[in-house]
PDB file of C-alpha atoms and ligand atoms in Angstrom:
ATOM      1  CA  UNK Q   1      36.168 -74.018  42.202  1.00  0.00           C
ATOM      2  CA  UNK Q   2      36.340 -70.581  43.283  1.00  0.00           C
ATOM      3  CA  UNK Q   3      33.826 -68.177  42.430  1.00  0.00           C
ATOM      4  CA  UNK Q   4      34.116 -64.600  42.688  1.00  0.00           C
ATOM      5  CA  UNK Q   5      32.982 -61.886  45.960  1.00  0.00           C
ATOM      6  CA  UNK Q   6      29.346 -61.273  45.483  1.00  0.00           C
ATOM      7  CA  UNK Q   7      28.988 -63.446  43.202  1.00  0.00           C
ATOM      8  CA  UNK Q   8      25.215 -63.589  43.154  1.00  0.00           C
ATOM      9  CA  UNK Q   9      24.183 -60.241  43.208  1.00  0.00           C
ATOM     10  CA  UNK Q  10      25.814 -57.143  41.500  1.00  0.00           C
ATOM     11  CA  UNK Q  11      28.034 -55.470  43.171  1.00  0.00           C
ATOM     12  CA  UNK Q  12      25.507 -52.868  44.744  1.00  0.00           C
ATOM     13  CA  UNK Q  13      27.732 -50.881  46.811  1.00  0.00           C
ATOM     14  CA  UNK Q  14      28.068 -48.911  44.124  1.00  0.00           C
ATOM     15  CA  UNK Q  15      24.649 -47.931  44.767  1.00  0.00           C
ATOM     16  CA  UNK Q  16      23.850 -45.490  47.179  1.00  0.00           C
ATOM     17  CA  UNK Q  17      20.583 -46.838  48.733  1.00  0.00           C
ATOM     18  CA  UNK Q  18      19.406 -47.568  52.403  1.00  0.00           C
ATOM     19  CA  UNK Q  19      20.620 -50.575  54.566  1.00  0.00           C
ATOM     20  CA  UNK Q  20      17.179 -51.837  54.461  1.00  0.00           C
ATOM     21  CA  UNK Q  21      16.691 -51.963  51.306  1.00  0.00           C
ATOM     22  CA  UNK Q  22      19.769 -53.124  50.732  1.00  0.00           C
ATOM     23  CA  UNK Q  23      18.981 -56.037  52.674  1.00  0.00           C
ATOM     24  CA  UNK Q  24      15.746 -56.494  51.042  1.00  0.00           C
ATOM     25  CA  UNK Q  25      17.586 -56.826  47.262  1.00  0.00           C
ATOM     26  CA  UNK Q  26      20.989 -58.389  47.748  1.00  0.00           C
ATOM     27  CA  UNK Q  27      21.215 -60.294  51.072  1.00  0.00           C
ATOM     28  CA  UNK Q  28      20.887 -64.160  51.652  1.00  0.00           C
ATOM     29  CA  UNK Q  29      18.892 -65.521  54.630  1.00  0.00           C
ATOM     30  CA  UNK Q  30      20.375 -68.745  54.833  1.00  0.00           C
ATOM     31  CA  UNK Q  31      23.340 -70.464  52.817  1.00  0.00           C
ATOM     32  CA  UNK Q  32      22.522 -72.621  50.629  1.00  0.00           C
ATOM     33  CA  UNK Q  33      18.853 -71.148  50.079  1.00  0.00           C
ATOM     34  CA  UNK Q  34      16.549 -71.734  47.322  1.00  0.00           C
ATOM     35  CA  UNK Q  35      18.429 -70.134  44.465  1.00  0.00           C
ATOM     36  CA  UNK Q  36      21.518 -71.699  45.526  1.00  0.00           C
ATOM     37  CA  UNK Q  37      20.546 -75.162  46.542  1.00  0.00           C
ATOM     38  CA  UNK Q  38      21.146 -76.516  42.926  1.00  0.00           C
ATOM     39  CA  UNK Q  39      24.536 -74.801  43.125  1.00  0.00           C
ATOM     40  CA  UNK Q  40      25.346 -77.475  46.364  1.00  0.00           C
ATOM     41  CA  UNK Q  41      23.615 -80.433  44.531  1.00  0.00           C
ATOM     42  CA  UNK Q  42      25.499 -80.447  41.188  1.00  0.00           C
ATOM     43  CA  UNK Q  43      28.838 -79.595  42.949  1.00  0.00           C
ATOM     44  CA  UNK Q  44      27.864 -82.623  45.349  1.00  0.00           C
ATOM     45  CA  UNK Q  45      27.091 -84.730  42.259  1.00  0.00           C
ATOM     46  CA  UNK Q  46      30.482 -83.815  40.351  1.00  0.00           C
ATOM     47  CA  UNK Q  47      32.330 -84.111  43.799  1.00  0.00           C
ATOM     48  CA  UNK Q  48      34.164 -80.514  43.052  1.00  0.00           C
ATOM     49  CA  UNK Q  49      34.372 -78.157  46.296  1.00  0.00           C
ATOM     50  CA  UNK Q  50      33.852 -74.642  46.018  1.00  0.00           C
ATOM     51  CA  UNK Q  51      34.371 -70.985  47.236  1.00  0.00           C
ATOM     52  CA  UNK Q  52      31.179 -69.024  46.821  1.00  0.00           C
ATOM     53  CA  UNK Q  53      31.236 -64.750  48.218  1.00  0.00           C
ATOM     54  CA  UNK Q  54      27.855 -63.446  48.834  1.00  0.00           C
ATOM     55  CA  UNK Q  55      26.328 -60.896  51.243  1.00  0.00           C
ATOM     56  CA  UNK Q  56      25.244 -62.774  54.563  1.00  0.00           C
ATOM     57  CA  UNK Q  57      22.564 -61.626  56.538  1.00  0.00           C
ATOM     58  CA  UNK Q  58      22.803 -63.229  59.723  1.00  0.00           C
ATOM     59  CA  UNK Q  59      19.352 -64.239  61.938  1.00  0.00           C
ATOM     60  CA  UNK Q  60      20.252 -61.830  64.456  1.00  0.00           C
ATOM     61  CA  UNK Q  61      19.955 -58.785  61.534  1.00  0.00           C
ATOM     62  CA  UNK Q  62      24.393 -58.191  61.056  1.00  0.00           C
ATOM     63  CA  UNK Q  63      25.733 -57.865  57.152  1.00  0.00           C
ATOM     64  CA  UNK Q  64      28.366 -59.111  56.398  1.00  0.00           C
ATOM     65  CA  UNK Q  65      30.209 -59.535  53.064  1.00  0.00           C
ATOM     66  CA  UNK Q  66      30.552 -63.230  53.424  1.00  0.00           C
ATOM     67  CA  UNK Q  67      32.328 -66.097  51.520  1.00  0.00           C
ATOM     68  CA  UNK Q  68      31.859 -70.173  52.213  1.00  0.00           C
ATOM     69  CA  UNK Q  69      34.068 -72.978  51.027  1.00  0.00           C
ATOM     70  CA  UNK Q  70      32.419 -76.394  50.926  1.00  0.00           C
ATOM     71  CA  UNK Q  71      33.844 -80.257  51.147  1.00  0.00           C
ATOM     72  CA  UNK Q  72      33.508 -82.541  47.811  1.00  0.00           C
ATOM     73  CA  UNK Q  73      30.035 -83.051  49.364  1.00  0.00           C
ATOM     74  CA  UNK Q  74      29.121 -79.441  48.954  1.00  0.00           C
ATOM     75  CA  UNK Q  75      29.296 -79.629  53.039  1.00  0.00           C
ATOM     76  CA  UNK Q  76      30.106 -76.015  54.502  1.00  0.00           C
ATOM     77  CA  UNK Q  77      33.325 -76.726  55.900  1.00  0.00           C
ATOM     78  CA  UNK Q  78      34.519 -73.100  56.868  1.00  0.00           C
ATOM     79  CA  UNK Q  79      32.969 -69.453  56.482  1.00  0.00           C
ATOM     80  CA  UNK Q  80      34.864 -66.015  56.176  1.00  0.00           C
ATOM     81  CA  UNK Q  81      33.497 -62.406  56.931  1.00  0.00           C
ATOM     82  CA  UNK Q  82      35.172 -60.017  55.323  1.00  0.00           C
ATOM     83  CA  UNK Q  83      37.622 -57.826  57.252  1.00  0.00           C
ATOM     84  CA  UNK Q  84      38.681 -55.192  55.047  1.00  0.00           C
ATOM     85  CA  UNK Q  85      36.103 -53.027  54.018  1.00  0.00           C
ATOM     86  CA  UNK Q  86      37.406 -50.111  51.478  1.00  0.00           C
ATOM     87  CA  UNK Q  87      35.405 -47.314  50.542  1.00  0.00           C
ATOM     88  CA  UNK Q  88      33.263 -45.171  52.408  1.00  0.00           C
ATOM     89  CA  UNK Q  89      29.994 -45.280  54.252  1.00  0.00           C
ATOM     90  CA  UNK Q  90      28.916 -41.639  53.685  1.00  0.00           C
ATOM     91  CA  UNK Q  91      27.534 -40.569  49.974  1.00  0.00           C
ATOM     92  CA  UNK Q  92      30.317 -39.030  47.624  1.00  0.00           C
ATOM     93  CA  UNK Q  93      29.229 -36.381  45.158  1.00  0.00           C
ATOM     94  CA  UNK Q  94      30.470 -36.172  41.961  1.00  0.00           C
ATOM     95  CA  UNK Q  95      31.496 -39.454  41.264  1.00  0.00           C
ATOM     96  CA  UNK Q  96      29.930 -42.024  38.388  1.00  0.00           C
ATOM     97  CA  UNK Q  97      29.617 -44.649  41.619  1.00  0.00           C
ATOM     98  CA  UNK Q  98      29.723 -44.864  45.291  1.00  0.00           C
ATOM     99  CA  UNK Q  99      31.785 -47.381  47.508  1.00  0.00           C
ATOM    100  CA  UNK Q 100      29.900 -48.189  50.227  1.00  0.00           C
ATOM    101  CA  UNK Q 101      31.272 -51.321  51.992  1.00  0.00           C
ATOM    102  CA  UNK Q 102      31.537 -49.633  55.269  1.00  0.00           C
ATOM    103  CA  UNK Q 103      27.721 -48.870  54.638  1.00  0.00           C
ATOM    104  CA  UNK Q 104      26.501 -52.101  53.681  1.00  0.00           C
ATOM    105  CA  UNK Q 105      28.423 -54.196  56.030  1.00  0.00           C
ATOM    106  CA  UNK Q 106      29.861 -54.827  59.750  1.00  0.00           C
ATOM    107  CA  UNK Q 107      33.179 -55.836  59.692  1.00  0.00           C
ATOM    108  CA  UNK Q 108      33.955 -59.277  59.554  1.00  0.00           C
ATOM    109  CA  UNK Q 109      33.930 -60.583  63.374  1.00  0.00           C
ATOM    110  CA  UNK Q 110      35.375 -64.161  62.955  1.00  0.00           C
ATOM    111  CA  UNK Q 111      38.979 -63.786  61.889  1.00  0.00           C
ATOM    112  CA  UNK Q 112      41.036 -65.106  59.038  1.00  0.00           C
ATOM    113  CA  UNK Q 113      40.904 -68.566  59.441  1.00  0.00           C
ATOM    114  CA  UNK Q 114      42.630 -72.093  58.017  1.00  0.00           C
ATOM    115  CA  UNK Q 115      40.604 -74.906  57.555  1.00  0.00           C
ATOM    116  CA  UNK Q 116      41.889 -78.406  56.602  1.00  0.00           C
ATOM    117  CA  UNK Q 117      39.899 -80.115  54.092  1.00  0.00           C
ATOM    118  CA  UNK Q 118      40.235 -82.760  51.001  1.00  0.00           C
ATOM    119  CA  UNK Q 119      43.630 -82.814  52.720  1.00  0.00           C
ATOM    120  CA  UNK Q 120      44.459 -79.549  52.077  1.00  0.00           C
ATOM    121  CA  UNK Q 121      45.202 -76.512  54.492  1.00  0.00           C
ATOM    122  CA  UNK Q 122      43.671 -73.362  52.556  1.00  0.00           C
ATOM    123  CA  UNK Q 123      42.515 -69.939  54.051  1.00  0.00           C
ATOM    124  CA  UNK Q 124      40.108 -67.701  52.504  1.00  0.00           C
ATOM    125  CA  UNK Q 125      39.441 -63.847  51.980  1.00  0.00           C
ATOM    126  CA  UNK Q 126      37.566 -61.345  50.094  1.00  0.00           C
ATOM    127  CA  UNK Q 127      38.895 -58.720  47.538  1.00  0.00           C
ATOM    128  CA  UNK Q 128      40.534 -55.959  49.834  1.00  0.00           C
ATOM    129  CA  UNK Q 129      42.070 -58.233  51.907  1.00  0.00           C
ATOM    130  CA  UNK Q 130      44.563 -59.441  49.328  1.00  0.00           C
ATOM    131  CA  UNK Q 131      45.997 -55.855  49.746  1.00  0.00           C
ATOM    132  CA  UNK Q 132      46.906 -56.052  53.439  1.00  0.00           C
ATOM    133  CA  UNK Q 133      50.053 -58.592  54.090  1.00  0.00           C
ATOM    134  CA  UNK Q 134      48.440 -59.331  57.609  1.00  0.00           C
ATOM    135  CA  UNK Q 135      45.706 -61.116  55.796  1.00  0.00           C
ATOM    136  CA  UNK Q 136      47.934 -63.865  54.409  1.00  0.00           C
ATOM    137  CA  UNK Q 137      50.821 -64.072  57.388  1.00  0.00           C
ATOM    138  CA  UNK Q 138      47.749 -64.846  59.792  1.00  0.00           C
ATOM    139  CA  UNK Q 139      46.565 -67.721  57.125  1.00  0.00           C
ATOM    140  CA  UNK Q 140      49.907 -68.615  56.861  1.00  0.00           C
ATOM    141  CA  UNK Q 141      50.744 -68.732  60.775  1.00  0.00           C
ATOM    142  CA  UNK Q 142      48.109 -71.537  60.581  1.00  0.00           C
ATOM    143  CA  UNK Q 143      49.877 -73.008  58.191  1.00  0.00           C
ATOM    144  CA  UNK Q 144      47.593 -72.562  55.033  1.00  0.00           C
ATOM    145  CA  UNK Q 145      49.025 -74.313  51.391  1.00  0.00           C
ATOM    146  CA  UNK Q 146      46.571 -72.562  49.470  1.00  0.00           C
ATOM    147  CA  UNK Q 147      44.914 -68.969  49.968  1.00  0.00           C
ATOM    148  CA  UNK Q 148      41.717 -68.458  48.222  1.00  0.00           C
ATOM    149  CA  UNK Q 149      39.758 -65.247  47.405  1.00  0.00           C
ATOM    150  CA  UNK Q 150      36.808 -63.698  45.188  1.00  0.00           C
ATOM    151  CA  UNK Q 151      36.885 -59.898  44.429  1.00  0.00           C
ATOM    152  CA  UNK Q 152      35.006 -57.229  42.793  1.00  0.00           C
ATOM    153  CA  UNK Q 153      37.812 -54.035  41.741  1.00  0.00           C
ATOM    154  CA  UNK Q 154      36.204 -51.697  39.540  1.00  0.00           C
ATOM    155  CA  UNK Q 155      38.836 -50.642  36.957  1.00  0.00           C
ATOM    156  CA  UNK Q 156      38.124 -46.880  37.696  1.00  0.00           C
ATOM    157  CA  UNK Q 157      39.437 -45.328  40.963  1.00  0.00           C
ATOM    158  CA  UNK Q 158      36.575 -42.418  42.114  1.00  0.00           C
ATOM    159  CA  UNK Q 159      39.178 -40.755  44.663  1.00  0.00           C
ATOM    160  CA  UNK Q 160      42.203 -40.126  42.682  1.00  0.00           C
ATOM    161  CA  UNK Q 161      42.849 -40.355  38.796  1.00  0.00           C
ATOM    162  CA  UNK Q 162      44.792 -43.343  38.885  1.00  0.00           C
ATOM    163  CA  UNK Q 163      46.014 -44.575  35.290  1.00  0.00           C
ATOM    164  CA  UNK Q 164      43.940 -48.133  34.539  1.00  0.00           C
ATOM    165  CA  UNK Q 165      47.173 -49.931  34.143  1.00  0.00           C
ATOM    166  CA  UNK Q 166      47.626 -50.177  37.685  1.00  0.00           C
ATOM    167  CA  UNK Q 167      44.630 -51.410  38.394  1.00  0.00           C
ATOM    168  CA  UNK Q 168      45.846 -55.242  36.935  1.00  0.00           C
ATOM    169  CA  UNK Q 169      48.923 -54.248  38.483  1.00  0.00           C
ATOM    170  CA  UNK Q 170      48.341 -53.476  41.695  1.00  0.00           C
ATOM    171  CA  UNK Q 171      45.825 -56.513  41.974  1.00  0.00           C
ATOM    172  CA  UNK Q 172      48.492 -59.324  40.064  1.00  0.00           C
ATOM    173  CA  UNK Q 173      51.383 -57.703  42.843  1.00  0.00           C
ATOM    174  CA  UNK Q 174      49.425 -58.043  45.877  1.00  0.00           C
ATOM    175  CA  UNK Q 175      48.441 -62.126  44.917  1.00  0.00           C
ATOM    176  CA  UNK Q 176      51.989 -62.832  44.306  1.00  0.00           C
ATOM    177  CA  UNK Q 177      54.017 -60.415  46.441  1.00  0.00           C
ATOM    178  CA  UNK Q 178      51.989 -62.296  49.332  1.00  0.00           C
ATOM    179  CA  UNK Q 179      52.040 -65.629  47.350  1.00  0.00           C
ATOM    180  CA  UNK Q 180      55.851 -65.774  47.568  1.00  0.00           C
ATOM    181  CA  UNK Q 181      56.170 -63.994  50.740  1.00  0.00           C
ATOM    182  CA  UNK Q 182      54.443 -67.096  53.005  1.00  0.00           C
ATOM    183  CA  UNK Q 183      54.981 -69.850  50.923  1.00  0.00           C
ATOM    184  CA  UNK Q 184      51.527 -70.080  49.718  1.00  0.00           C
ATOM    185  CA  UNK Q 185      49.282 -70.855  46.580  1.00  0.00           C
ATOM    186  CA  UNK Q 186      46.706 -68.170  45.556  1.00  0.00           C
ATOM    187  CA  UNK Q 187      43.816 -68.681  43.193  1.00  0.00           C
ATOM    188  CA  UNK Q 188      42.192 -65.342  43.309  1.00  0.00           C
ATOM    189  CA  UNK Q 189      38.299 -64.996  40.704  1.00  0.00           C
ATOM    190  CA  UNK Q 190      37.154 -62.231  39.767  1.00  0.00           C
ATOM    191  CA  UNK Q 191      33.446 -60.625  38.731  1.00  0.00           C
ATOM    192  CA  UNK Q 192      34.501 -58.679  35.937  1.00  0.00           C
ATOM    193  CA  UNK Q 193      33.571 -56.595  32.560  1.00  0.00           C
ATOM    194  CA  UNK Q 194      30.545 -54.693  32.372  1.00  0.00           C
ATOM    195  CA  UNK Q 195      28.448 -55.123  35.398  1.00  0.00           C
ATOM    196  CA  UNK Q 196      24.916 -52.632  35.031  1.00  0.00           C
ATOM    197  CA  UNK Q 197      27.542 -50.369  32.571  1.00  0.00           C
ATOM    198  CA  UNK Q 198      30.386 -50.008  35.223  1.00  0.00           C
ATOM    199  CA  UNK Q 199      33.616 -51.677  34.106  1.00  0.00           C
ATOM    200  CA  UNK Q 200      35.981 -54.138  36.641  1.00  0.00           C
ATOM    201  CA  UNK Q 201      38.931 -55.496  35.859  1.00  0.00           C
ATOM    202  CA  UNK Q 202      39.527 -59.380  34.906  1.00  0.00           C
ATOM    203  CA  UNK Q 203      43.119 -60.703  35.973  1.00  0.00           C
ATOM    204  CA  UNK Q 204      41.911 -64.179  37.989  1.00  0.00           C
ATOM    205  CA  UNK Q 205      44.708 -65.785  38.620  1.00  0.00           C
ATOM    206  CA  UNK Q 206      46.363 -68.841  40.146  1.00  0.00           C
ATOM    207  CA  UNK Q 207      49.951 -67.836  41.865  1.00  0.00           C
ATOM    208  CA  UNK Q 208      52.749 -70.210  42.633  1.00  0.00           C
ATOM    209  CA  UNK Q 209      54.432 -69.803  46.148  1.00  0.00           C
ATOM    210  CA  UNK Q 210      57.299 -68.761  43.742  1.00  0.00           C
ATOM    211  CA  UNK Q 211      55.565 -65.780  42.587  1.00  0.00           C
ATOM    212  CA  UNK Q 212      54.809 -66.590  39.339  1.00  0.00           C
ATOM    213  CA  UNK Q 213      51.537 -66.647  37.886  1.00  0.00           C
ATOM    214  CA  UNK Q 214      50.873 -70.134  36.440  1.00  0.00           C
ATOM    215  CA  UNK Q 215      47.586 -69.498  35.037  1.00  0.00           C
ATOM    216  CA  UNK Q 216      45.436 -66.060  34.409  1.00  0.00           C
ATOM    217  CA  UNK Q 217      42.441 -64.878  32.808  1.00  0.00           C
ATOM    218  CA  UNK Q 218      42.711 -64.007  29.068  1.00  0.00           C
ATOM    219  CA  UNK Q 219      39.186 -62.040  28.369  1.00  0.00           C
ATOM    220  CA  UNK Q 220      36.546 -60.244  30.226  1.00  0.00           C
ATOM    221  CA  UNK Q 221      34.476 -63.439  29.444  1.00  0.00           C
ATOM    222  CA  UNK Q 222      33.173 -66.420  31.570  1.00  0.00           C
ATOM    223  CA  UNK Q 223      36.572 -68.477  31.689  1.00  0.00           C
ATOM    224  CA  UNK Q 224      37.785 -70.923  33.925  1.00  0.00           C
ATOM    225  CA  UNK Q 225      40.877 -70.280  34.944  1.00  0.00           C
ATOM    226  CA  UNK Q 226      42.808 -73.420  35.570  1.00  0.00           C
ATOM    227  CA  UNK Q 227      45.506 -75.183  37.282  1.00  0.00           C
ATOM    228  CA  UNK Q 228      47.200 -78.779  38.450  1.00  0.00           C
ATOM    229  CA  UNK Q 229      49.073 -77.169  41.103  1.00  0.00           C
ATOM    230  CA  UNK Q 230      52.217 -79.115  42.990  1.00  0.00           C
ATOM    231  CA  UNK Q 231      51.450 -78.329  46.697  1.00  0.00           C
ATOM    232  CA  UNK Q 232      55.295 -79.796  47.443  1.00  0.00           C
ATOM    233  CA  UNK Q 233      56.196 -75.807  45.850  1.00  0.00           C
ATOM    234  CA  UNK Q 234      55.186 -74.465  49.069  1.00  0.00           C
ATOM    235  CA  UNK Q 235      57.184 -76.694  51.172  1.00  0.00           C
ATOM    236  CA  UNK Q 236      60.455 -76.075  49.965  1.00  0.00           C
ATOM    237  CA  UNK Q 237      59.524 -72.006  50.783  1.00  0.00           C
ATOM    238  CA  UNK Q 238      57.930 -72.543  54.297  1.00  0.00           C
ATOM    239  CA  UNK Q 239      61.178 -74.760  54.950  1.00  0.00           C
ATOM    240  CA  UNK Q 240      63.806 -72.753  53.727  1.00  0.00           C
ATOM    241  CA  UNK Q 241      63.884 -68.896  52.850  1.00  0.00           C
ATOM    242  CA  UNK Q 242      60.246 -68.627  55.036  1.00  0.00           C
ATOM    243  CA  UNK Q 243      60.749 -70.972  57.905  1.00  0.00           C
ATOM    244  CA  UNK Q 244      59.015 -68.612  60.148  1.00  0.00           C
ATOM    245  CA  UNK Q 245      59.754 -70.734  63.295  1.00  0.00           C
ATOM    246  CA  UNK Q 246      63.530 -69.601  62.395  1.00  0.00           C
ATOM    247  CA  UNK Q 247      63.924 -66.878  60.838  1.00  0.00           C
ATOM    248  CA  UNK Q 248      61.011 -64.925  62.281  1.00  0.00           C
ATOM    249  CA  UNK Q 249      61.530 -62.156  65.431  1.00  0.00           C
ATOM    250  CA  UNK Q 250      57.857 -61.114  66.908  1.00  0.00           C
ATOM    251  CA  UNK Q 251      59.936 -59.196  69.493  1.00  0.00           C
ATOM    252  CA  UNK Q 252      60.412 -56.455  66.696  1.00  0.00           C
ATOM    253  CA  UNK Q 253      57.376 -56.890  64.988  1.00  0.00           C
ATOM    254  CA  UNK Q 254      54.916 -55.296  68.040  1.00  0.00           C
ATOM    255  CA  UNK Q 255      54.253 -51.822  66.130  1.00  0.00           C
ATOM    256  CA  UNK Q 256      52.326 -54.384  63.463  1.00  0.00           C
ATOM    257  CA  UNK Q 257      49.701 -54.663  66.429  1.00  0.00           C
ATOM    258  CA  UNK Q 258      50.314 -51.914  68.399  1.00  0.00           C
ATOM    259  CA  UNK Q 259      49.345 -49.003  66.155  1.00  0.00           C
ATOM    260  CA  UNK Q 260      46.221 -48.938  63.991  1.00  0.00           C
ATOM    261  CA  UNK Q 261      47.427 -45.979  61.708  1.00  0.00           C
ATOM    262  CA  UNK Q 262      51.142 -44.346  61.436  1.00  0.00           C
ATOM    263  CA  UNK Q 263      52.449 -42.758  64.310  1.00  0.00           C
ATOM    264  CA  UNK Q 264      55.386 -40.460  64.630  1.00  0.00           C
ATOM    265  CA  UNK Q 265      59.075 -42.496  64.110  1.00  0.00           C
ATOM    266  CA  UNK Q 266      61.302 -43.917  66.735  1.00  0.00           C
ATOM    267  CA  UNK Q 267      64.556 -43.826  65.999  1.00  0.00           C
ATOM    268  CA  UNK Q 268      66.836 -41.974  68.032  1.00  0.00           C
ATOM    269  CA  UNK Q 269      71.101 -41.097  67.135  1.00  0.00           C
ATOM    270  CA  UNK Q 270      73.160 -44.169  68.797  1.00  0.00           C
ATOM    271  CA  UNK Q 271      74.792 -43.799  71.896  1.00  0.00           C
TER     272      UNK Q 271
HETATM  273  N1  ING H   1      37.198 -53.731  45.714  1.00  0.00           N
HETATM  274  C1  ING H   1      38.433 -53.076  45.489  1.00  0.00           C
HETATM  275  C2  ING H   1      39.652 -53.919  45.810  1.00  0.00           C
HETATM  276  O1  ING H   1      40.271 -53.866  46.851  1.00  0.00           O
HETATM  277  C3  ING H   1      39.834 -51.132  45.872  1.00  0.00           C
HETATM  278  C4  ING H   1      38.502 -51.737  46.121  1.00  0.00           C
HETATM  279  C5  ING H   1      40.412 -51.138  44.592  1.00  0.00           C
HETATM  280  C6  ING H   1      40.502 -50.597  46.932  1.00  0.00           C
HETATM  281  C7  ING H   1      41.696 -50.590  44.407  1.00  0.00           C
HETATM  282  C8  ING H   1      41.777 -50.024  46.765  1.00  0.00           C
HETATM  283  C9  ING H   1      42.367 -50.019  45.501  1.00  0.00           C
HETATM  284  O2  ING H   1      40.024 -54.596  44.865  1.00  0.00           O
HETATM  285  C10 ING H   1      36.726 -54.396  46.808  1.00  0.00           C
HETATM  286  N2  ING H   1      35.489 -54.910  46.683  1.00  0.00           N
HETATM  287  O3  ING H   1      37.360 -54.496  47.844  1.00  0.00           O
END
């Protein structure tokens, strides 16, 4: 079961207040915690793990933006902190709502990780990350089956007047560009509608390692959004057209690592 990024709060970076009280309104102290303890108990009881994002405040005072995945016992088997933060940190005037990841939280400081459990391999991330193709070629390095991800995309775009229509599509293209492109499954939930008056697009989806979209999201509604996937899909990928171990060449990948933001070209006339 995969529920979406903050899923038990609002999503208050649209908010421009201070970290503290911040902290104060939307964080968690410990996971699960007394809201969220019947959560654990009724998954335990119906033996159905699950994906929960939240914002984590850790003991030693850092914020992350923070998802869990849990065993059929509602054990905490793995934990994600979320990498890429969009937005802004600084207040933007002018606009109906603020993006204020980089305000709210540190960036994630434990990596994207694979972790194997009710015999399957699956990775996890958070929203932005499903933009960035390093996100799933890391996951899929460790060689995840299944990716899977929460997100919060409001439908409007506050730096550029970007038509709503690619909104869905940008979000369904990044889940299955990346789906097909390293052999993996995605099952990507969304928070969306009307949260406090400010819109965010639906579209949760479960991707094939072909590409396709086997399942998605009809309303703006509570759904579940579901799937008997055939894991065997990903193997015939991962062993043919994205057998990394043959096909791949690191030796000309090093910019990918090398440079943080675009630098001037390199290619120079033959000899
Ligand atoms: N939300 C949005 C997302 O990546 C965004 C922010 C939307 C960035 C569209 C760029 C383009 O879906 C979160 N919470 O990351």
């Amino acid at each position: 079961m995969v529920f979406p990024e903050l899923a038990l709060t609002t999503f208050f970076p649209r908010y421009w207040m201070t970290e503290d009280e911040a902290v104060d309104r939307f964080f968690e102290r410990s996971m699960p915690g007394p809201e969220t303890k019947p959560l654990f108990s009724l998954a335990a009881e119906l033996k159905i793990g699950f994906y929960l994002g939240y914002a984590e405040l850790t003991p030693e005072g850092r914020r992350f933006n923070t998802a869990i995945m849990t065993d059929e016992n509602a054990k905490i088997v793995g934990r994600y902190r979320k990498i890429h933060l969009p937005g802004h940190s600084h207040h933007i005037e002018g606009t109906p709502f603020q993006h204020l990841e980089k305000k709210f939280f540190d960036v994630g400081n434990e990596g994207f990780n694979v972790w194997e459990t009710q015999g399957v391999r699956m990775g996890m991330c958070l929203c932005n990350d499903r933009r960035w193709s390093e996100t799933y070629r890391v996951m899929a390095l460790q060689s995840a089956e299944i990716v899977v991800l929460g997100y919060n995309t409001p439908s409007m775009n506050i730096h550029w007047p970007e038509p709503i229509h690619l909104r869905m599509f940008s979000h369904l293209i990044s889940l299955q560009g990346n789906a097909y492109g390293n052999g993996l499954w995605v099952a990507a939930a969304g928070k969306c509608g009307s949260e406090d008056g400010f819109h965010m697009i639906g579209g949760s989806a479960i991707v094939s390692p072909t590409g396709e979209i086997v399942a998605q999201a009809q309303t703006e509604e509570d759904e579940l959004v579901f799937a008997n996937i055939d894991l065997s899909i990903g193997e015939a990928f991962r062993e043919h057209v994205f057998n990394f171990a043959k096909h791949r060449r690191p030796e000309h990948y090093k910019l990918i690592v090398e440079r943080t933001g675009a630098g001037p070209p390199l290619g120079k006339a033959p000899d």
